[in-house]
Amino acid sequence: MEYYLVKWKGWPDSTNTWEPLQNLKCPLLLQQFSNDKHNYLSQVKKGKAITLKENHRALKPAVAEYIVKKAKQRIALQRWQDELNRRKTHKGMIFVENTVDLEGPPSDFYYINEYKPAPGISLVNEATFGCSCRDCFFEKCCPAEAGVLLAYNKNQQIKIPPGTPIYECNSRCQCGPDCPNRIVQKGTQYSLCIFRTSNGCGWGVKTLVKIKRMSFVMEYVGEVITSEEAERRGQLYDNKGITYLFDLDYESDEFTVDAARYGNVSHFVLEMYLQILLTTAQPKREPELCANVEL
């Protein structure tokens, strides 16, 4: 008869018990147990697959240890996913997935929705004027007042070239939340998944729905620091071969965004992107951030 060692939810390990299969009413946990066991035994080590004879009276310690670690990782990732969705203020949901290794949530990353100014930096930038349009798509709206084109078409897709600044309507405008010139400020509208890549590029991001080309996906958010502090951090990041620094301004290099510790989902897009550059041995170059960036 098969017995399973059961860890009871809310109880310490000292209360674990061996239970026969017929006592277990948890098909999902049993399926996960079976999958984790199969995944471990399917791993290739030194060119040979690890196998386990069925006549063993118990799982080998290495197999049992892997299954326990995988279960703990699954719980940790679920808690992190729940925390991300509690913190985010946008419409789209955030999912977390790791089917590659035993890596858990990043230990030194904090999710934020807006720029986080470093001590001594003020980001108060109140709008000085607003439009009085009835239909911002056809009238002289905020972009025209700033001397640029409206960034979006009727399908809410970006129609201006990458690197061009975007001017959206603001709190002084008379238009409502459905204004066609309010896209970035609404945040991510799509459900996204932070996943562990299988090619050694760390964490990445994938979409769970089809997204039309040139549609806004997310804003690059992080800690706002001075250019002097960015130079200091940049030297440290260069030693690690990776950086999350992007210039914030168009007309001056007064501030820089650093999403290494504080950021949103875009942190993991950049992590995967930079790891790919390192993996393919591309020459290093300092990335340049504009309000409209296409990767």
Coordinates of N, CA and C in Angstrom, one line a residue, residues 9-249:
K9 N -1.7 21.8 6.8 CA -1.7 23.2 6.7 C -2.0 23.9 8.1
G10 N -1.2 24.8 8.5 CA -1.4 25.5 9.8 C -0.8 24.8 11.0
W11 N -0.2 23.6 10.7 CA 0.4 22.8 11.8 C 1.9 22.6 11.6
P12 N 2.7 22.5 12.7 CA 4.1 22.3 12.5 C 4.5 21.0 12.0
D13 N 5.8 20.8 11.6 CA 6.3 19.6 11.0 C 6.2 18.4 12.0
S14 N 6.2 18.7 13.3 CA 6.1 17.7 14.3 C 4.8 16.9 14.2
T15 N 3.8 17.5 13.6 CA 2.5 16.8 13.5 C 2.3 16.1 12.1
N16 N 3.3 16.1 11.3 CA 3.2 15.4 10.0 C 2.8 13.9 10.3
T17 N 2.0 13.4 9.4 CA 1.6 12.0 9.5 C 1.7 11.2 8.2
W18 N 1.9 9.9 8.2 CA 1.9 9.1 7.0 C 0.4 8.6 6.8
E19 N -0.1 8.9 5.6 CA -1.5 8.6 5.3 C -1.6 7.7 4.0
P20 N -2.5 6.7 4.0 CA -2.7 5.9 2.8 C -3.4 6.8 1.8
L21 N -3.3 6.4 0.5 CA -3.8 7.2 -0.6 C -5.3 7.4 -0.4
Q22 N -6.0 6.4 0.0 CA -7.5 6.6 0.1 C -7.9 7.7 1.1
N23 N -7.0 8.1 2.0 CA -7.3 9.1 3.0 C -7.1 10.5 2.4
L24 N -6.5 10.6 1.3 CA -6.1 11.9 0.7 C -7.2 12.4 -0.3
K25 N -7.8 13.5 0.0 CA -8.8 14.2 -0.8 C -8.3 15.5 -1.4
C26 N -7.1 15.4 -2.0 CA -6.4 16.6 -2.6 C -5.8 16.2 -3.9
P27 N -6.6 16.1 -4.9 CA -6.1 15.6 -6.3 C -5.1 16.6 -6.9
L28 N -5.2 17.9 -6.6 CA -4.3 18.9 -7.2 C -2.9 18.7 -6.6
L29 N -2.9 18.5 -5.3 CA -1.6 18.3 -4.6 C -0.9 17.0 -5.0
L30 N -1.7 16.0 -5.2 CA -1.2 14.7 -5.6 C -0.6 14.8 -7.0
Q31 N -1.3 15.6 -7.9 CA -0.9 15.7 -9.3 C 0.4 16.5 -9.3
Q32 N 0.5 17.5 -8.5 CA 1.8 18.3 -8.4 C 2.9 17.4 -7.9
F33 N 2.6 16.6 -6.9 CA 3.6 15.7 -6.3 C 4.1 14.8 -7.4
S34 N 3.2 14.2 -8.2 CA 3.6 13.3 -9.3 C 4.4 14.0 -10.4
N35 N 4.0 15.2 -10.7 CA 4.7 16.0 -11.7 C 6.1 16.4 -11.3
D36 N 6.2 16.8 -10.0 CA 7.5 17.1 -9.5 C 8.5 15.9 -9.5
K37 N 7.9 14.8 -9.1 CA 8.7 13.6 -9.1 C 9.2 13.2 -10.6
H38 N 8.2 13.3 -11.5 CA 8.5 13.0 -12.9 C 9.6 14.0 -13.5
N39 N 9.4 15.3 -13.2 CA 10.4 16.3 -13.7 C 11.8 16.0 -13.2
Y40 N 11.9 15.7 -11.9 CA 13.2 15.4 -11.3 C 13.8 14.2 -12.0
L41 N 13.1 13.1 -12.1 CA 13.6 11.9 -12.7 C 13.9 12.0 -14.2
S42 N 13.3 13.1 -14.8 CA 13.6 13.3 -16.2 C 14.8 14.2 -16.5
Q43 N 15.3 14.7 -15.4 CA 16.5 15.6 -15.6 C 17.7 14.8 -16.1
V44 N 18.4 15.4 -16.9 CA 19.6 14.7 -17.5 C 20.9 15.2 -16.8
K45 N 21.6 14.2 -16.3 CA 22.8 14.5 -15.5 C 24.0 13.7 -16.1
K46 N 25.0 14.4 -16.6 CA 26.1 13.8 -17.2 C 25.7 12.9 -18.4
G47 N 24.7 13.4 -19.1 CA 24.3 12.7 -20.3 C 23.4 11.5 -20.1
K48 N 23.1 11.2 -18.9 CA 22.2 10.0 -18.6 C 21.0 10.5 -17.7
A49 N 19.9 10.0 -18.1 CA 18.7 10.4 -17.3 C 18.7 9.7 -16.0
I50 N 18.3 10.4 -14.9 CA 18.2 9.8 -13.6 C 16.9 8.9 -13.6
T51 N 17.1 7.7 -13.2 CA 16.0 6.7 -13.1 C 15.8 6.2 -11.7
L52 N 14.6 5.8 -11.4 CA 14.3 5.2 -10.1 C 13.6 3.9 -10.3
K53 N 14.1 2.8 -9.7 CA 13.5 1.5 -9.8 C 12.2 1.5 -9.0
E54 N 11.1 0.9 -9.6 CA 9.8 1.0 -9.0 C 9.8 0.1 -7.7
N55 N 10.7 -0.8 -7.5 CA 10.7 -1.7 -6.4 C 11.3 -1.1 -5.1
H56 N 11.7 0.1 -5.2 CA 12.2 0.8 -4.0 C 11.1 1.0 -3.0
R57 N 11.4 0.8 -1.7 CA 10.4 0.9 -0.7 C 10.1 2.4 -0.3
A58 N 11.0 3.3 -0.7 CA 10.8 4.7 -0.4 C 11.5 5.5 -1.5
L59 N 11.1 6.7 -1.6 CA 11.8 7.6 -2.6 C 13.2 7.9 -2.1
K60 N 14.1 8.0 -3.0 CA 15.5 8.4 -2.7 C 15.5 9.7 -2.0
P61 N 16.4 10.0 -1.1 CA 16.4 11.3 -0.4 C 16.5 12.5 -1.3
A62 N 17.3 12.3 -2.4 CA 17.4 13.4 -3.3 C 16.1 13.8 -4.0
V63 N 15.3 12.8 -4.3 CA 14.0 13.0 -5.0 C 13.1 13.7 -4.0
A64 N 13.0 13.1 -2.8 CA 12.2 13.7 -1.7 C 12.5 15.1 -1.4
E65 N 13.8 15.4 -1.4 CA 14.3 16.8 -1.1 C 13.9 17.7 -2.2
Y66 N 14.0 17.3 -3.4 CA 13.6 18.1 -4.6 C 12.1 18.4 -4.5
I67 N 11.3 17.4 -4.2 CA 9.8 17.6 -4.2 C 9.4 18.6 -3.1
V68 N 10.1 18.5 -1.9 CA 9.8 19.4 -0.8 C 10.2 20.8 -1.2
K69 N 11.4 21.0 -1.8 CA 11.8 22.3 -2.2 C 10.9 22.9 -3.3
K70 N 10.4 22.1 -4.2 CA 9.5 22.5 -5.2 C 8.2 23.0 -4.6
A71 N 7.7 22.3 -3.7 CA 6.4 22.6 -3.0 C 6.6 24.0 -2.3
K72 N 7.7 24.1 -1.6 CA 7.9 25.4 -0.9 C 8.1 26.5 -1.8
Q73 N 8.8 26.3 -3.0 CA 8.9 27.3 -4.0 C 7.5 27.7 -4.5
R74 N 6.7 26.7 -4.8 CA 5.4 27.0 -5.3 C 4.6 27.9 -4.4
I75 N 4.7 27.6 -3.1 CA 4.0 28.4 -2.1 C 4.5 29.9 -2.1
A76 N 5.9 30.0 -2.1 CA 6.5 31.3 -2.1 C 6.1 32.1 -3.3
L77 N 6.1 31.5 -4.5 CA 5.8 32.2 -5.7 C 4.3 32.6 -5.7
Q78 N 3.4 31.8 -5.2 CA 2.0 32.2 -5.1 C 1.8 33.4 -4.2
R79 N 2.5 33.4 -3.1 CA 2.4 34.5 -2.1 C 3.0 35.8 -2.8
W80 N 4.1 35.6 -3.5 CA 4.6 36.8 -4.2 C 3.6 37.3 -5.3
Q81 N 3.0 36.4 -6.0 CA 2.0 36.8 -7.0 C 0.8 37.5 -6.4
D82 N 0.4 37.0 -5.2 CA -0.7 37.7 -4.5 C -0.3 39.1 -4.1
E83 N 0.9 39.2 -3.6 CA 1.4 40.5 -3.1 C 1.5 41.5 -4.3
L84 N 2.0 41.0 -5.5 CA 2.1 41.9 -6.6 C 0.7 42.4 -7.0
N85 N -0.3 41.6 -7.0 CA -1.6 42.0 -7.4 C -2.3 42.9 -6.4
R86 N -1.9 42.7 -5.1 CA -2.4 43.7 -4.1 C -1.8 45.0 -4.3
R87 N -0.5 45.1 -4.7 CA 0.2 46.4 -4.8 C -0.1 47.1 -6.1
K88 N -0.4 46.4 -7.2 CA -0.6 47.0 -8.5 C -1.9 47.8 -8.5
T89 N -1.9 48.9 -9.2 CA -3.1 49.8 -9.3 C -3.7 49.7 -10.7
H90 N -3.1 49.0 -11.6 CA -3.6 49.0 -13.0 C -4.6 47.8 -13.2
K91 N -5.2 47.8 -14.3 CA -6.3 46.8 -14.6 C -5.8 45.4 -14.8
G92 N -4.7 45.2 -15.5 CA -4.2 43.9 -15.9 C -3.7 43.1 -14.7
M93 N -3.9 41.8 -14.7 CA -3.4 40.9 -13.6 C -2.0 40.6 -13.8
I94 N -1.3 40.2 -12.7 CA 0.1 39.7 -12.8 C 0.2 38.3 -12.4
F95 N 0.8 37.4 -13.2 CA 1.0 36.0 -12.8 C 2.5 35.7 -12.7
V96 N 2.8 34.7 -11.9 CA 4.2 34.3 -11.8 C 4.3 32.8 -12.1
E97 N 5.4 32.4 -12.8 CA 5.5 31.0 -13.2 C 7.0 30.7 -13.2
N98 N 7.3 29.5 -12.7 CA 8.7 29.0 -12.8 C 8.6 27.5 -12.9
T99 N 8.8 27.0 -14.1 CA 8.8 25.5 -14.4 C 10.2 25.1 -14.8
V100 N 11.2 25.9 -14.5 CA 12.6 25.7 -14.9 C 13.5 25.2 -13.8
D101 N 13.5 25.9 -12.7 CA 14.4 25.6 -11.6 C 13.7 25.9 -10.3
L102 N 14.6 25.9 -9.2 CA 14.0 26.1 -7.8 C 14.2 27.6 -7.4
E103 N 14.4 28.5 -8.3 CA 14.6 29.9 -7.9 C 13.2 30.5 -7.4
G104 N 13.3 31.1 -6.3 CA 12.1 31.7 -5.7 C 12.0 33.2 -6.1
P105 N 11.1 33.9 -5.4 CA 10.9 35.4 -5.7 C 12.2 36.2 -5.4
P106 N 12.4 37.2 -6.2 CA 13.6 38.1 -5.9 C 13.6 38.6 -4.5
S107 N 14.7 38.5 -3.8 CA 14.8 38.9 -2.4 C 14.9 40.4 -2.2
D108 N 15.4 41.1 -3.2 CA 15.7 42.5 -3.1 C 15.0 43.4 -4.1
F109 N 13.7 43.1 -4.4 CA 12.9 43.9 -5.3 C 11.6 44.2 -4.7
Y110 N 11.2 45.5 -4.9 CA 10.0 46.0 -4.3 C 9.1 46.6 -5.4
Y111 N 7.9 46.2 -5.5 CA 7.0 46.6 -6.6 C 6.4 48.0 -6.3
I112 N 6.5 48.9 -7.2 CA 5.9 50.2 -7.1 C 5.1 50.5 -8.3
N113 N 4.2 51.4 -8.2 CA 3.3 51.8 -9.4 C 3.7 53.2 -10.0
E114 N 4.4 54.0 -9.2 CA 4.8 55.3 -9.7 C 6.3 55.5 -9.4
Y115 N 6.9 56.5 -10.0 CA 8.3 56.9 -9.7 C 8.5 57.1 -8.2
K116 N 9.6 56.6 -7.7 CA 10.0 56.7 -6.3 C 11.2 57.7 -6.2
P117 N 10.9 59.0 -5.8 CA 12.1 59.9 -5.8 C 13.0 59.5 -4.6
A118 N 14.3 59.6 -4.9 CA 15.3 59.4 -3.9 C 15.3 60.6 -2.9
P119 N 15.9 60.4 -1.7 CA 15.9 61.5 -0.8 C 16.5 62.8 -1.4
G120 N 15.8 63.9 -1.2 CA 16.3 65.2 -1.7 C 15.8 65.5 -3.1
I121 N 15.0 64.6 -3.7 CA 14.5 64.9 -5.1 C 13.0 65.1 -5.0
S122 N 12.5 66.2 -5.6 CA 11.1 66.5 -5.7 C 10.6 66.3 -7.1
L123 N 9.5 65.5 -7.2 CA 8.9 65.3 -8.6 C 7.6 66.0 -8.7
V124 N 7.3 67.0 -7.9 CA 6.1 67.8 -8.1 C 6.2 68.5 -9.4
N125 N 5.3 68.2 -10.3 CA 5.3 68.8 -11.6 C 3.8 69.0 -12.0
E126 N 3.2 70.0 -11.4 CA 1.8 70.3 -11.7 C 1.6 70.8 -13.1
A127 N 0.5 70.4 -13.7 CA 0.2 70.9 -15.0 C -0.2 72.4 -15.0
T128 N 0.3 73.1 -16.0 CA 0.1 74.5 -16.0 C -1.1 74.9 -16.8
F129 N -1.5 74.0 -17.7 CA -2.7 74.3 -18.5 C -3.4 73.0 -18.9
G130 N -4.6 73.1 -19.2 CA -5.4 71.9 -19.7 C -6.3 72.3 -20.9
C131 N -6.7 71.3 -21.6 CA -7.5 71.5 -22.8 C -9.0 71.7 -22.4
S132 N -9.7 72.3 -23.3 CA -11.2 72.4 -23.1 C -11.9 71.7 -24.2
C133 N -11.3 70.6 -24.7 CA -11.9 69.9 -25.9 C -13.1 69.2 -25.5
R134 N -14.0 69.1 -26.5 CA -15.1 68.2 -26.3 C -14.7 66.8 -26.9
D135 N -13.9 66.8 -27.9 CA -13.4 65.6 -28.5 C -11.9 65.8 -28.8
C136 N -11.0 65.3 -27.9 CA -9.6 65.6 -28.0 C -9.0 65.0 -29.3
F137 N -9.7 64.1 -29.9 CA -9.1 63.5 -31.1 C -9.1 64.4 -32.3
F138 N -10.1 65.3 -32.3 CA -10.3 66.2 -33.5 C -10.0 67.6 -33.2
E139 N -9.9 68.0 -31.9 CA -9.7 69.4 -31.6 C -8.2 69.7 -31.2
K140 N -7.9 71.0 -31.0 CA -6.6 71.3 -30.6 C -6.3 71.0 -29.2
C141 N -5.8 69.8 -29.0 CA -5.6 69.3 -27.6 C -4.2 69.6 -27.1
C142 N -3.9 69.0 -25.9 CA -2.6 69.3 -25.2 C -1.4 69.1 -26.1
P143 N -1.3 68.0 -26.9 CA -0.1 67.8 -27.7 C 0.1 69.0 -28.7
A144 N -1.0 69.5 -29.3 CA -0.9 70.6 -30.2 C -0.4 71.8 -29.5
E145 N -0.8 72.0 -28.3 CA -0.4 73.2 -27.5 C 1.1 73.1 -27.2
A146 N 1.6 71.8 -27.1 CA 3.0 71.6 -26.8 C 3.9 71.5 -28.1
G147 N 3.2 71.6 -29.2 CA 3.9 71.7 -30.5 C 4.2 70.3 -31.0
V148 N 3.5 69.3 -30.6 CA 3.7 67.9 -31.1 C 2.4 67.3 -31.6
L149 N 2.5 66.1 -32.2 CA 1.3 65.4 -32.7 C 0.7 64.6 -31.6
L150 N -0.6 64.3 -31.7 CA -1.3 63.4 -30.8 C -0.7 62.0 -31.0
A151 N -0.3 61.4 -29.9 CA 0.5 60.1 -29.9 C -0.3 58.9 -30.4
Y152 N -1.6 58.9 -30.3 CA -2.4 57.7 -30.6 C -3.4 57.9 -31.7
N153 N -3.7 56.7 -32.3 CA -4.8 56.7 -33.4 C -6.1 56.3 -32.7
K154 N -7.1 56.1 -33.5 CA -8.4 55.8 -33.0 C -8.5 54.4 -32.3
N155 N -7.5 53.5 -32.6 CA -7.5 52.2 -31.9 C -6.6 52.2 -30.7
Q156 N -6.2 53.4 -30.2 CA -5.4 53.6 -29.0 C -4.0 53.0 -29.2
Q157 N -3.5 53.0 -30.5 CA -2.2 52.5 -30.8 C -1.3 53.7 -31.0
I158 N 0.0 53.6 -30.7 CA 1.0 54.7 -30.8 C 1.3 54.9 -32.3
K159 N 1.1 56.1 -32.8 CA 1.4 56.3 -34.2 C 2.6 57.2 -34.5
I160 N 3.3 57.7 -33.4 CA 4.5 58.5 -33.5 C 5.7 57.6 -33.4
P161 N 6.8 58.0 -34.0 CA 8.0 57.1 -34.0 C 8.6 56.9 -32.5
P162 N 9.2 55.8 -32.3 CA 9.9 55.6 -31.0 C 10.9 56.8 -30.7
G163 N 10.9 57.2 -29.4 CA 11.8 58.3 -29.0 C 11.1 59.6 -29.0
T164 N 9.9 59.7 -29.5 CA 9.1 60.9 -29.5 C 8.3 61.1 -28.2
P165 N 8.4 62.3 -27.6 CA 7.7 62.5 -26.4 C 6.1 62.4 -26.5
I166 N 5.5 61.9 -25.5 CA 4.0 61.8 -25.5 C 3.5 62.8 -24.5
Y167 N 2.5 63.6 -24.9 CA 1.8 64.6 -24.1 C 0.4 64.1 -23.9
E168 N 0.0 63.7 -22.7 CA -1.4 63.3 -22.5 C -2.2 64.4 -21.8
C169 N -3.5 64.3 -21.8 CA -4.3 65.2 -21.0 C -4.1 65.0 -19.5
N170 N -4.4 66.0 -18.8 CA -4.1 66.0 -17.3 C -5.3 66.4 -16.5
S171 N -5.0 66.7 -15.2 CA -6.1 67.0 -14.3 C -6.7 68.3 -14.5
R172 N -6.1 69.2 -15.3 CA -6.7 70.5 -15.6 C -7.6 70.4 -16.8
C173 N -7.5 69.3 -17.5 CA -8.3 69.2 -18.8 C -9.8 68.9 -18.4
Q174 N -10.7 69.4 -19.3 CA -12.1 69.2 -19.1 C -12.6 67.9 -19.6
C175 N -11.8 67.1 -20.4 CA -12.2 65.9 -20.9 C -12.2 64.8 -19.8
G176 N -13.0 63.8 -20.0 CA -13.1 62.8 -18.9 C -12.1 61.6 -19.1
P177 N -12.3 60.6 -18.2 CA -11.4 59.4 -18.2 C -11.4 58.6 -19.5
D178 N -12.4 58.8 -20.3 CA -12.5 58.0 -21.6 C -11.9 58.8 -22.7
C179 N -11.2 59.9 -22.4 CA -10.5 60.6 -23.5 C -9.5 59.8 -24.2
P180 N -9.4 59.9 -25.5 CA -8.5 59.0 -26.3 C -7.0 59.4 -26.1
N181 N -6.8 60.5 -25.4 CA -5.4 61.0 -25.1 C -5.1 60.7 -23.6
R182 N -5.6 59.6 -23.1 CA -5.3 59.2 -21.7 C -5.0 57.7 -21.8
I183 N -3.8 57.3 -22.1 CA -3.5 55.9 -22.3 C -2.5 55.4 -21.3
V184 N -1.3 56.1 -21.2 CA -0.3 55.7 -20.3 C -0.7 55.8 -18.9
Q185 N -1.5 56.9 -18.6 CA -1.9 57.1 -17.2 C -2.9 56.1 -16.6
K186 N -3.5 55.3 -17.5 CA -4.4 54.2 -17.1 C -3.6 53.0 -16.6
G187 N -2.3 52.9 -17.0 CA -1.5 51.8 -16.6 C -1.7 50.6 -17.5
T188 N -1.1 49.5 -17.1 CA -1.2 48.2 -17.9 C -2.6 47.7 -18.0
Q189 N -3.1 47.5 -19.2 CA -4.5 46.9 -19.3 C -4.5 45.4 -19.6
Y190 N -3.3 44.9 -19.8 CA -3.2 43.5 -20.2 C -2.7 42.6 -19.0
S191 N -3.1 41.4 -19.0 CA -2.6 40.4 -18.0 C -1.3 39.9 -18.5
L192 N -0.2 40.0 -17.6 CA 1.1 39.6 -17.9 C 1.6 38.6 -17.0
C193 N 2.6 37.8 -17.4 CA 3.2 36.7 -16.6 C 4.7 36.9 -16.5
I194 N 5.2 37.0 -15.2 CA 6.6 37.0 -14.9 C 7.0 35.6 -14.9
F195 N 7.9 35.1 -15.7 CA 8.3 33.7 -15.8 C 9.8 33.5 -15.8
R196 N 10.2 32.4 -15.4 CA 11.6 32.0 -15.3 C 12.0 31.5 -16.7
T197 N 13.0 32.1 -17.4 CA 13.3 31.6 -18.7 C 14.1 30.4 -18.6
S198 N 14.1 29.6 -19.7 CA 14.8 28.3 -19.7 C 16.1 28.4 -20.4
N199 N 16.5 29.6 -20.9 CA 17.8 29.8 -21.6 C 18.8 30.5 -20.7
G200 N 18.6 30.6 -19.4 CA 19.5 31.2 -18.5 C 19.5 32.7 -18.5
C201 N 18.4 33.3 -19.0 CA 18.2 34.8 -19.0 C 17.5 35.3 -17.8
G202 N 17.4 34.5 -16.7 CA 16.7 35.0 -15.5 C 15.2 35.1 -15.7
W203 N 14.6 36.1 -15.1 CA 13.2 36.3 -15.2 C 12.8 37.1 -16.4
G204 N 11.7 36.8 -17.0 CA 11.2 37.5 -18.2 C 9.7 37.8 -18.0
V205 N 9.2 38.4 -19.1 CA 7.7 38.7 -19.1 C 7.1 38.2 -20.4
K206 N 6.0 37.6 -20.3 CA 5.2 37.2 -21.5 C 3.8 37.6 -21.3
T207 N 3.1 37.9 -22.4 CA 1.7 38.3 -22.4 C 0.9 37.0 -22.4
L208 N -0.3 37.1 -21.9 CA -1.3 36.0 -21.8 C -2.4 36.2 -22.8
V209 N -2.4 37.3 -23.5 CA -3.4 37.7 -24.5 C -2.6 38.2 -25.8
K210 N -3.3 38.3 -26.9 CA -2.7 38.9 -28.1 C -2.8 40.4 -27.9
I211 N -1.7 41.0 -28.2 CA -1.6 42.5 -28.2 C -1.2 43.0 -29.5
K212 N -2.0 44.0 -30.0 CA -1.8 44.5 -31.3 C -0.5 45.3 -31.3
R213 N 0.2 45.3 -32.5 CA 1.4 46.1 -32.6 C 1.2 47.5 -32.3
M214 N 2.2 48.2 -31.7 CA 2.2 49.6 -31.3 C 1.2 49.9 -30.2
S215 N 0.7 48.9 -29.5 CA -0.2 49.2 -28.4 C 0.7 49.5 -27.1
F216 N 0.2 50.4 -26.3 CA 0.9 50.6 -25.0 C 0.8 49.4 -24.1
V217 N 1.9 49.0 -23.5 CA 1.9 47.8 -22.6 C 2.2 48.2 -21.2
M218 N 3.3 48.9 -21.0 CA 3.6 49.3 -19.6 C 4.6 50.5 -19.6
E219 N 4.7 51.1 -18.5 CA 5.6 52.3 -18.3 C 6.8 51.8 -17.5
Y220 N 7.9 52.3 -17.9 CA 9.2 52.0 -17.1 C 9.2 52.8 -15.9
V221 N 9.1 52.2 -14.7 CA 9.0 52.9 -13.4 C 10.1 52.4 -12.5
G222 N 10.6 53.3 -11.7 CA 11.7 52.9 -10.8 C 12.0 54.1 -9.9
E223 N 13.2 54.0 -9.3 CA 13.7 55.0 -8.3 C 14.3 56.1 -9.1
V224 N 13.9 57.4 -8.8 CA 14.5 58.5 -9.5 C 15.7 59.1 -8.8
I225 N 16.8 59.1 -9.4 CA 18.1 59.5 -8.8 C 18.7 60.6 -9.6
T226 N 19.7 61.3 -9.0 CA 20.4 62.3 -9.8 C 21.4 61.7 -10.8
S227 N 21.9 62.5 -11.7 CA 22.8 61.9 -12.7 C 24.2 61.5 -12.0
E228 N 24.5 62.3 -10.9 CA 25.7 62.0 -10.2 C 25.6 60.6 -9.5
E229 N 24.5 60.4 -8.9 CA 24.3 59.1 -8.2 C 24.2 58.0 -9.3
A230 N 23.6 58.3 -10.4 CA 23.6 57.3 -11.5 C 25.0 56.9 -12.0
E231 N 25.9 57.9 -12.0 CA 27.3 57.5 -12.4 C 27.9 56.6 -11.4
R232 N 27.6 56.9 -10.1 CA 28.2 56.0 -9.1 C 27.6 54.6 -9.1
R233 N 26.3 54.5 -9.3 CA 25.7 53.2 -9.3 C 26.1 52.5 -10.6
G234 N 26.2 53.2 -11.7 CA 26.6 52.6 -13.0 C 27.9 51.9 -12.9
Q235 N 28.8 52.4 -12.2 CA 30.1 51.7 -12.1 C 30.0 50.4 -11.3
L236 N 29.1 50.4 -10.3 CA 28.8 49.1 -9.6 C 28.1 48.1 -10.5
Y237 N 27.1 48.6 -11.3 CA 26.4 47.7 -12.2 C 27.2 47.2 -13.3
D238 N 28.2 48.0 -13.8 CA 29.1 47.5 -14.8 C 29.9 46.3 -14.4
N239 N 30.2 46.3 -13.1 CA 31.0 45.1 -12.6 C 30.2 43.9 -12.6
K240 N 28.8 44.0 -12.5 CA 27.9 42.9 -12.6 C 27.5 42.5 -14.0
G241 N 27.8 43.5 -14.9 CA 27.4 43.2 -16.3 C 26.0 43.5 -16.6
I242 N 25.3 44.2 -15.8 CA 23.8 44.5 -16.0 C 23.5 45.8 -15.4
T243 N 22.6 46.6 -16.0 CA 22.1 47.8 -15.4 C 20.7 48.1 -15.7
Y244 N 20.0 48.8 -14.8 CA 18.6 49.1 -14.9 C 18.5 50.7 -15.0
L245 N 19.5 51.4 -15.4 CA 19.5 52.8 -15.5 C 19.0 53.3 -16.8
F246 N 18.1 54.3 -16.8 CA 17.6 55.0 -18.0 C 17.5 56.5 -17.7
D247 N 18.0 57.3 -18.6 CA 17.8 58.7 -18.5 C 16.3 59.1 -18.5
L248 N 15.9 60.0 -17.7 CA 14.5 60.4 -17.6 C 14.1 61.5 -18.5
D249 N 15.0 62.5 -18.7 CA 14.7 63.7 -19.3 C 15.1 63.8 -20.8

